[in-house]
């Protein structure tokens, strides 16, 4: 059976600030800022300077450009995601995403602004430098935002052999499980085969029991400003 968490309007309003400090801005950033800003630069001729003047991908069909940037950026995210779980300084800008204890599409929007700045600078910077068509960031942004909500959705779904190729909530929700070691598993975002290729896949035949940070003795602060500043707190204990 498929279990779907149902939200009424009041529940969503009450939970949104605590679950997602960035909330909607995290969804619209790749679409509004990435696509519109890049489109303006393309129109004004900014994109005809530096590397972008060579137009490495500008002659490709738009759909090929979208596939290219989706696959290459997804591999970058996989590598960077693993590093975030391995190195304590990078973990500090990622732990806000893991602090949610109810994993669903709302909690999936929760990210530290510095983490967003790093990832989306690389995502859209590559498109600009390689001379992508102006519509590519728009399409890629919609795909990324939608897929991020999908893999965090509170849906008990089994996708069979397809899960070996594309990612879904079946595996990514386990990435947030407290039952896993701190170094983590299931780092893939859109393409699940990275985890199988590099042997970081974890696919039990059930849903996890608990989600959230690994250390219950160090509760994550509430409130947007406090959560942002928490990334810069001193390391009082080794390995924290």
PDB file of C-alpha atoms in Angstrom:
ATOM      1  CA  UNK A   1       0.000   0.000   0.000  1.00  0.00           C
ATOM      2  CA  UNK A   2       1.084   3.548  -0.647  1.00  0.00           C
ATOM      3  CA  UNK A   3       1.070   5.836   2.359  1.00  0.00           C
ATOM      4  CA  UNK A   4       0.985   9.550   1.666  1.00  0.00           C
ATOM      5  CA  UNK A   5       1.158  12.230   4.336  1.00  0.00           C
ATOM      6  CA  UNK A   6      -1.761  14.599   3.875  1.00  0.00           C
ATOM      7  CA  UNK A   7      -1.380  18.232   4.901  1.00  0.00           C
ATOM      8  CA  UNK A   8      -4.089  20.732   5.552  1.00  0.00           C
ATOM      9  CA  UNK A   9      -3.349  24.409   5.128  1.00  0.00           C
ATOM     10  CA  UNK A  10      -2.964  25.168   8.833  1.00  0.00           C
ATOM     11  CA  UNK A  11      -0.480  22.305   9.388  1.00  0.00           C
ATOM     12  CA  UNK A  12       1.662  23.553   6.529  1.00  0.00           C
ATOM     13  CA  UNK A  13       1.664  27.145   7.814  1.00  0.00           C
ATOM     14  CA  UNK A  14       2.563  26.079  11.357  1.00  0.00           C
ATOM     15  CA  UNK A  15       5.339  23.742  10.297  1.00  0.00           C
ATOM     16  CA  UNK A  16       6.939  25.678   7.444  1.00  0.00           C
ATOM     17  CA  UNK A  17       9.143  28.064   9.501  1.00  0.00           C
ATOM     18  CA  UNK A  18      10.527  25.298  11.726  1.00  0.00           C
ATOM     19  CA  UNK A  19      11.051  22.782   8.985  1.00  0.00           C
ATOM     20  CA  UNK A  20      12.339  25.001   6.209  1.00  0.00           C
ATOM     21  CA  UNK A  21      14.149  28.227   7.031  1.00  0.00           C
ATOM     22  CA  UNK A  22      14.470  28.975   3.338  1.00  0.00           C
ATOM     23  CA  UNK A  23      11.176  27.452   2.300  1.00  0.00           C
ATOM     24  CA  UNK A  24       9.909  28.725  -1.017  1.00  0.00           C
ATOM     25  CA  UNK A  25      13.038  30.774  -1.868  1.00  0.00           C
ATOM     26  CA  UNK A  26      14.968  27.514  -2.133  1.00  0.00           C
ATOM     27  CA  UNK A  27      12.541  26.383  -4.822  1.00  0.00           C
ATOM     28  CA  UNK A  28      12.431  29.590  -6.851  1.00  0.00           C
ATOM     29  CA  UNK A  29      16.162  30.415  -6.662  1.00  0.00           C
ATOM     30  CA  UNK A  30      17.249  28.145  -9.534  1.00  0.00           C
ATOM     31  CA  UNK A  31      14.265  29.182 -11.628  1.00  0.00           C
ATOM     32  CA  UNK A  32      14.015  32.911 -11.015  1.00  0.00           C
ATOM     33  CA  UNK A  33      17.614  33.923 -10.302  1.00  0.00           C
ATOM     34  CA  UNK A  34      19.393  31.330 -12.407  1.00  0.00           C
ATOM     35  CA  UNK A  35      17.271  31.526 -15.514  1.00  0.00           C
ATOM     36  CA  UNK A  36      16.352  35.216 -15.502  1.00  0.00           C
ATOM     37  CA  UNK A  37      19.806  36.475 -14.558  1.00  0.00           C
ATOM     38  CA  UNK A  38      21.454  34.231 -17.107  1.00  0.00           C
ATOM     39  CA  UNK A  39      18.948  35.313 -19.728  1.00  0.00           C
ATOM     40  CA  UNK A  40      19.729  38.961 -19.038  1.00  0.00           C
ATOM     41  CA  UNK A  41      23.467  38.310 -19.303  1.00  0.00           C
ATOM     42  CA  UNK A  42      22.914  36.484 -22.573  1.00  0.00           C
ATOM     43  CA  UNK A  43      20.888  39.381 -23.990  1.00  0.00           C
ATOM     44  CA  UNK A  44      23.335  42.078 -22.886  1.00  0.00           C
ATOM     45  CA  UNK A  45      26.315  40.190 -24.298  1.00  0.00           C
ATOM     46  CA  UNK A  46      27.904  39.333 -20.938  1.00  0.00           C
ATOM     47  CA  UNK A  47      27.935  35.668 -21.892  1.00  0.00           C
ATOM     48  CA  UNK A  48      30.146  36.451 -24.883  1.00  0.00           C
ATOM     49  CA  UNK A  49      33.190  37.036 -22.704  1.00  0.00           C
ATOM     50  CA  UNK A  50      35.718  34.624 -21.239  1.00  0.00           C
ATOM     51  CA  UNK A  51      35.138  30.931 -21.742  1.00  0.00           C
ATOM     52  CA  UNK A  52      31.532  31.455 -22.767  1.00  0.00           C
ATOM     53  CA  UNK A  53      32.601  33.242 -25.958  1.00  0.00           C
ATOM     54  CA  UNK A  54      33.772  29.875 -27.284  1.00  0.00           C
ATOM     55  CA  UNK A  55      30.258  28.434 -26.949  1.00  0.00           C
ATOM     56  CA  UNK A  56      31.422  24.911 -26.191  1.00  0.00           C
ATOM     57  CA  UNK A  57      27.864  23.595 -25.962  1.00  0.00           C
ATOM     58  CA  UNK A  58      25.950  26.355 -27.754  1.00  0.00           C
ATOM     59  CA  UNK A  59      25.685  24.311 -30.947  1.00  0.00           C
ATOM     60  CA  UNK A  60      24.094  21.345 -29.190  1.00  0.00           C
ATOM     61  CA  UNK A  61      20.314  20.835 -29.161  1.00  0.00           C
ATOM     62  CA  UNK A  62      18.732  22.221 -25.997  1.00  0.00           C
ATOM     63  CA  UNK A  63      17.635  18.795 -24.789  1.00  0.00           C
ATOM     64  CA  UNK A  64      21.214  17.490 -25.117  1.00  0.00           C
ATOM     65  CA  UNK A  65      22.480  20.468 -23.102  1.00  0.00           C
ATOM     66  CA  UNK A  66      19.905  19.776 -20.387  1.00  0.00           C
ATOM     67  CA  UNK A  67      20.902  16.115 -20.193  1.00  0.00           C
ATOM     68  CA  UNK A  68      24.602  17.016 -20.159  1.00  0.00           C
ATOM     69  CA  UNK A  69      24.338  19.546 -17.332  1.00  0.00           C
ATOM     70  CA  UNK A  70      21.928  17.346 -15.382  1.00  0.00           C
ATOM     71  CA  UNK A  71      24.264  14.332 -15.429  1.00  0.00           C
ATOM     72  CA  UNK A  72      27.508  16.234 -14.814  1.00  0.00           C
ATOM     73  CA  UNK A  73      26.062  18.375 -12.027  1.00  0.00           C
ATOM     74  CA  UNK A  74      24.479  15.319 -10.449  1.00  0.00           C
ATOM     75  CA  UNK A  75      27.884  13.632 -10.288  1.00  0.00           C
ATOM     76  CA  UNK A  76      29.362  16.757  -8.700  1.00  0.00           C
ATOM     77  CA  UNK A  77      26.558  16.764  -6.118  1.00  0.00           C
ATOM     78  CA  UNK A  78      27.245  13.104  -5.317  1.00  0.00           C
ATOM     79  CA  UNK A  79      30.956  13.774  -4.697  1.00  0.00           C
ATOM     80  CA  UNK A  80      30.371  17.001  -2.767  1.00  0.00           C
ATOM     81  CA  UNK A  81      27.623  15.337  -0.735  1.00  0.00           C
ATOM     82  CA  UNK A  82      29.976  12.575   0.350  1.00  0.00           C
ATOM     83  CA  UNK A  83      32.577  15.161   1.324  1.00  0.00           C
ATOM     84  CA  UNK A  84      29.994  16.979   3.418  1.00  0.00           C
ATOM     85  CA  UNK A  85      29.455  13.852   5.472  1.00  0.00           C
ATOM     86  CA  UNK A  86      33.177  13.184   5.765  1.00  0.00           C
ATOM     87  CA  UNK A  87      34.671  16.584   6.606  1.00  0.00           C
ATOM     88  CA  UNK A  88      33.402  18.474   9.639  1.00  0.00           C
ATOM     89  CA  UNK A  89      33.622  21.952   8.122  1.00  0.00           C
ATOM     90  CA  UNK A  90      31.506  20.949   5.137  1.00  0.00           C
ATOM     91  CA  UNK A  91      29.115  19.082   7.421  1.00  0.00           C
ATOM     92  CA  UNK A  92      28.374  22.341   9.222  1.00  0.00           C
ATOM     93  CA  UNK A  93      26.671  23.782   6.146  1.00  0.00           C
ATOM     94  CA  UNK A  94      24.794  20.531   5.504  1.00  0.00           C
ATOM     95  CA  UNK A  95      23.526  19.615   8.958  1.00  0.00           C
ATOM     96  CA  UNK A  96      20.597  22.037   8.699  1.00  0.00           C
ATOM     97  CA  UNK A  97      19.238  19.823   5.934  1.00  0.00           C
ATOM     98  CA  UNK A  98      19.537  16.763   8.176  1.00  0.00           C
ATOM     99  CA  UNK A  99      18.034  18.405  11.249  1.00  0.00           C
ATOM    100  CA  UNK A 100      14.498  17.735  10.039  1.00  0.00           C
ATOM    101  CA  UNK A 101      12.885  14.856  11.959  1.00  0.00           C
ATOM    102  CA  UNK A 102       9.936  14.394   9.607  1.00  0.00           C
ATOM    103  CA  UNK A 103      11.268  13.806   6.127  1.00  0.00           C
ATOM    104  CA  UNK A 104       8.872  14.989   3.437  1.00  0.00           C
ATOM    105  CA  UNK A 105       8.784  17.420   0.535  1.00  0.00           C
ATOM    106  CA  UNK A 106       8.658  20.399   2.924  1.00  0.00           C
ATOM    107  CA  UNK A 107      11.669  19.230   4.922  1.00  0.00           C
ATOM    108  CA  UNK A 108      13.490  18.592   1.660  1.00  0.00           C
ATOM    109  CA  UNK A 109      13.569  22.345   1.035  1.00  0.00           C
ATOM    110  CA  UNK A 110      15.598  22.955   4.170  1.00  0.00           C
ATOM    111  CA  UNK A 111      19.176  23.954   3.346  1.00  0.00           C
ATOM    112  CA  UNK A 112      21.767  26.389   4.644  1.00  0.00           C
ATOM    113  CA  UNK A 113      22.146  29.474   2.389  1.00  0.00           C
ATOM    114  CA  UNK A 114      25.899  28.912   2.129  1.00  0.00           C
ATOM    115  CA  UNK A 115      25.311  25.392   0.851  1.00  0.00           C
ATOM    116  CA  UNK A 116      22.876  26.731  -1.730  1.00  0.00           C
ATOM    117  CA  UNK A 117      25.334  29.424  -2.768  1.00  0.00           C
ATOM    118  CA  UNK A 118      28.103  26.876  -3.325  1.00  0.00           C
ATOM    119  CA  UNK A 119      26.021  24.342  -5.225  1.00  0.00           C
ATOM    120  CA  UNK A 120      24.083  26.755  -7.409  1.00  0.00           C
ATOM    121  CA  UNK A 121      27.136  28.858  -8.232  1.00  0.00           C
ATOM    122  CA  UNK A 122      28.726  25.731  -9.664  1.00  0.00           C
ATOM    123  CA  UNK A 123      25.484  24.631 -11.305  1.00  0.00           C
ATOM    124  CA  UNK A 124      24.739  27.879 -13.140  1.00  0.00           C
ATOM    125  CA  UNK A 125      28.345  28.981 -13.464  1.00  0.00           C
ATOM    126  CA  UNK A 126      29.083  25.942 -15.623  1.00  0.00           C
ATOM    127  CA  UNK A 127      26.173  26.804 -17.907  1.00  0.00           C
ATOM    128  CA  UNK A 128      27.416  30.358 -18.343  1.00  0.00           C
ATOM    129  CA  UNK A 129      31.050  29.400 -18.926  1.00  0.00           C
ATOM    130  CA  UNK A 130      30.194  26.723 -21.467  1.00  0.00           C
ATOM    131  CA  UNK A 131      27.710  28.894 -23.351  1.00  0.00           C
ATOM    132  CA  UNK A 132      24.458  27.071 -22.673  1.00  0.00           C
ATOM    133  CA  UNK A 133      21.230  28.300 -24.252  1.00  0.00           C
ATOM    134  CA  UNK A 134      19.279  30.755 -22.033  1.00  0.00           C
ATOM    135  CA  UNK A 135      16.392  28.310 -21.582  1.00  0.00           C
ATOM    136  CA  UNK A 136      18.641  25.545 -20.211  1.00  0.00           C
ATOM    137  CA  UNK A 137      18.940  27.017 -16.661  1.00  0.00           C
ATOM    138  CA  UNK A 138      15.154  27.361 -16.533  1.00  0.00           C
ATOM    139  CA  UNK A 139      14.550  23.735 -17.484  1.00  0.00           C
ATOM    140  CA  UNK A 140      17.392  22.455 -15.314  1.00  0.00           C
ATOM    141  CA  UNK A 141      16.190  24.544 -12.359  1.00  0.00           C
ATOM    142  CA  UNK A 142      12.669  23.162 -12.565  1.00  0.00           C
ATOM    143  CA  UNK A 143      13.976  19.590 -12.822  1.00  0.00           C
ATOM    144  CA  UNK A 144      16.305  20.052  -9.828  1.00  0.00           C
ATOM    145  CA  UNK A 145      13.689  21.676  -7.602  1.00  0.00           C
ATOM    146  CA  UNK A 146      10.989  19.140  -8.486  1.00  0.00           C
ATOM    147  CA  UNK A 147      13.305  16.170  -8.041  1.00  0.00           C
ATOM    148  CA  UNK A 148      14.450  17.457  -4.666  1.00  0.00           C
ATOM    149  CA  UNK A 149      10.857  17.469  -3.436  1.00  0.00           C
ATOM    150  CA  UNK A 150      10.202  14.028  -4.955  1.00  0.00           C
ATOM    151  CA  UNK A 151      13.087  12.187  -3.280  1.00  0.00           C
ATOM    152  CA  UNK A 152      12.103  13.570   0.136  1.00  0.00           C
ATOM    153  CA  UNK A 153       8.386  12.848  -0.258  1.00  0.00           C
ATOM    154  CA  UNK A 154       6.714  10.841   2.497  1.00  0.00           C
ATOM    155  CA  UNK A 155       5.555   8.149   0.109  1.00  0.00           C
ATOM    156  CA  UNK A 156       6.052   4.432   0.651  1.00  0.00           C
ATOM    157  CA  UNK A 157       6.897   3.532  -2.933  1.00  0.00           C
ATOM    158  CA  UNK A 158       8.975   0.764  -4.501  1.00  0.00           C
ATOM    159  CA  UNK A 159      10.268   1.477  -7.996  1.00  0.00           C
ATOM    160  CA  UNK A 160      11.821  -1.926  -8.679  1.00  0.00           C
ATOM    161  CA  UNK A 161      14.679  -2.070 -11.189  1.00  0.00           C
ATOM    162  CA  UNK A 162      14.210   1.630 -11.986  1.00  0.00           C
ATOM    163  CA  UNK A 163      15.706   2.510  -8.587  1.00  0.00           C
ATOM    164  CA  UNK A 164      19.067   1.263  -9.835  1.00  0.00           C
ATOM    165  CA  UNK A 165      19.048   4.096 -12.372  1.00  0.00           C
ATOM    166  CA  UNK A 166      17.000   7.038 -11.107  1.00  0.00           C
ATOM    167  CA  UNK A 167      16.611   8.054  -7.488  1.00  0.00           C
ATOM    168  CA  UNK A 168      13.424   8.233  -5.460  1.00  0.00           C
ATOM    169  CA  UNK A 169      12.200   8.398  -1.857  1.00  0.00           C
ATOM    170  CA  UNK A 170      12.718   4.660  -1.427  1.00  0.00           C
ATOM    171  CA  UNK A 171      16.463   5.201  -1.025  1.00  0.00           C
ATOM    172  CA  UNK A 172      16.957   8.878  -0.270  1.00  0.00           C
ATOM    173  CA  UNK A 173      14.726   8.877   2.804  1.00  0.00           C
ATOM    174  CA  UNK A 174      17.147   6.301   4.228  1.00  0.00           C
ATOM    175  CA  UNK A 175      19.908   8.859   3.764  1.00  0.00           C
ATOM    176  CA  UNK A 176      18.232  10.862   6.542  1.00  0.00           C
ATOM    177  CA  UNK A 177      17.745   7.877   8.851  1.00  0.00           C
ATOM    178  CA  UNK A 178      19.302   7.886  12.323  1.00  0.00           C
ATOM    179  CA  UNK A 179      19.931   4.159  11.931  1.00  0.00           C
ATOM    180  CA  UNK A 180      22.757   4.803   9.478  1.00  0.00           C
ATOM    181  CA  UNK A 181      26.335   5.645  10.545  1.00  0.00           C
ATOM    182  CA  UNK A 182      27.338   9.345  10.431  1.00  0.00           C
ATOM    183  CA  UNK A 183      29.360   8.817   7.259  1.00  0.00           C
ATOM    184  CA  UNK A 184      26.050   8.101   5.580  1.00  0.00           C
ATOM    185  CA  UNK A 185      24.711   6.176   2.609  1.00  0.00           C
ATOM    186  CA  UNK A 186      22.627   6.992  -0.476  1.00  0.00           C
ATOM    187  CA  UNK A 187      24.267  10.269  -1.508  1.00  0.00           C
ATOM    188  CA  UNK A 188      22.727  10.340  -4.984  1.00  0.00           C
ATOM    189  CA  UNK A 189      20.164  12.962  -5.916  1.00  0.00           C
ATOM    190  CA  UNK A 190      18.693  12.288  -9.348  1.00  0.00           C
ATOM    191  CA  UNK A 191      20.703   9.325 -10.629  1.00  0.00           C
ATOM    192  CA  UNK A 192      20.856   6.439  -8.183  1.00  0.00           C
ATOM    193  CA  UNK A 193      23.505   4.523 -10.083  1.00  0.00           C
ATOM    194  CA  UNK A 194      26.256   6.674  -8.515  1.00  0.00           C
ATOM    195  CA  UNK A 195      25.550   4.956  -5.193  1.00  0.00           C
ATOM    196  CA  UNK A 196      25.592   1.494  -6.729  1.00  0.00           C
ATOM    197  CA  UNK A 197      28.702   2.279  -8.760  1.00  0.00           C
ATOM    198  CA  UNK A 198      30.671   3.534  -5.747  1.00  0.00           C
ATOM    199  CA  UNK A 199      29.135   1.055  -3.270  1.00  0.00           C
ATOM    200  CA  UNK A 200      27.350   3.538  -1.052  1.00  0.00           C
ATOM    201  CA  UNK A 201      23.840   2.220  -1.737  1.00  0.00           C
ATOM    202  CA  UNK A 202      21.563   1.141   1.110  1.00  0.00           C
ATOM    203  CA  UNK A 203      18.166  -0.286   0.184  1.00  0.00           C
ATOM    204  CA  UNK A 204      16.343  -2.162   2.968  1.00  0.00           C
ATOM    205  CA  UNK A 205      12.847  -3.475   2.219  1.00  0.00           C
ATOM    206  CA  UNK A 206      11.210  -1.092   4.714  1.00  0.00           C
ATOM    207  CA  UNK A 207      11.031   2.552   5.741  1.00  0.00           C
ATOM    208  CA  UNK A 208      13.340   3.954   8.415  1.00  0.00           C
ATOM    209  CA  UNK A 209      12.023   4.378  11.954  1.00  0.00           C
ATOM    210  CA  UNK A 210      13.605   7.710  12.880  1.00  0.00           C
ATOM    211  CA  UNK A 211      15.124  10.671  11.077  1.00  0.00           C
ATOM    212  CA  UNK A 212      17.259  13.620  12.077  1.00  0.00           C
ATOM    213  CA  UNK A 213      20.739  14.439  13.291  1.00  0.00           C
ATOM    214  CA  UNK A 214      22.850  11.659  14.742  1.00  0.00           C
ATOM    215  CA  UNK A 215      23.527  13.338  18.099  1.00  0.00           C
ATOM    216  CA  UNK A 216      20.397  13.864  20.203  1.00  0.00           C
ATOM    217  CA  UNK A 217      22.514  15.499  22.916  1.00  0.00           C
ATOM    218  CA  UNK A 218      23.224  18.496  20.692  1.00  0.00           C
ATOM    219  CA  UNK A 219      19.766  19.690  19.558  1.00  0.00           C
ATOM    220  CA  UNK A 220      19.638  21.896  16.508  1.00  0.00           C
ATOM    221  CA  UNK A 221      18.423  25.453  17.223  1.00  0.00           C
ATOM    222  CA  UNK A 222      15.051  26.729  16.060  1.00  0.00           C
ATOM    223  CA  UNK A 223      14.558  29.893  14.081  1.00  0.00           C
ATOM    224  CA  UNK A 224      16.084  30.966  10.786  1.00  0.00           C
ATOM    225  CA  UNK A 225      18.855  33.248  12.082  1.00  0.00           C
ATOM    226  CA  UNK A 226      19.984  30.837  14.800  1.00  0.00           C
ATOM    227  CA  UNK A 227      20.075  27.955  12.337  1.00  0.00           C
ATOM    228  CA  UNK A 228      22.169  29.947   9.867  1.00  0.00           C
ATOM    229  CA  UNK A 229      24.608  31.060  12.583  1.00  0.00           C
ATOM    230  CA  UNK A 230      24.879  27.514  13.974  1.00  0.00           C
ATOM    231  CA  UNK A 231      27.165  26.594  11.067  1.00  0.00           C
ATOM    232  CA  UNK A 232      29.793  28.996  12.435  1.00  0.00           C
ATOM    233  CA  UNK A 233      29.773  27.881  16.088  1.00  0.00           C
ATOM    234  CA  UNK A 234      33.139  26.740  17.470  1.00  0.00           C
ATOM    235  CA  UNK A 235      34.099  23.079  17.466  1.00  0.00           C
ATOM    236  CA  UNK A 236      34.071  22.370  21.170  1.00  0.00           C
ATOM    237  CA  UNK A 237      34.614  18.624  20.862  1.00  0.00           C
ATOM    238  CA  UNK A 238      36.751  16.568  18.451  1.00  0.00           C
ATOM    239  CA  UNK A 239      34.797  15.385  15.477  1.00  0.00           C
ATOM    240  CA  UNK A 240      31.777  17.657  16.044  1.00  0.00           C
TER     241      UNK A 240
END
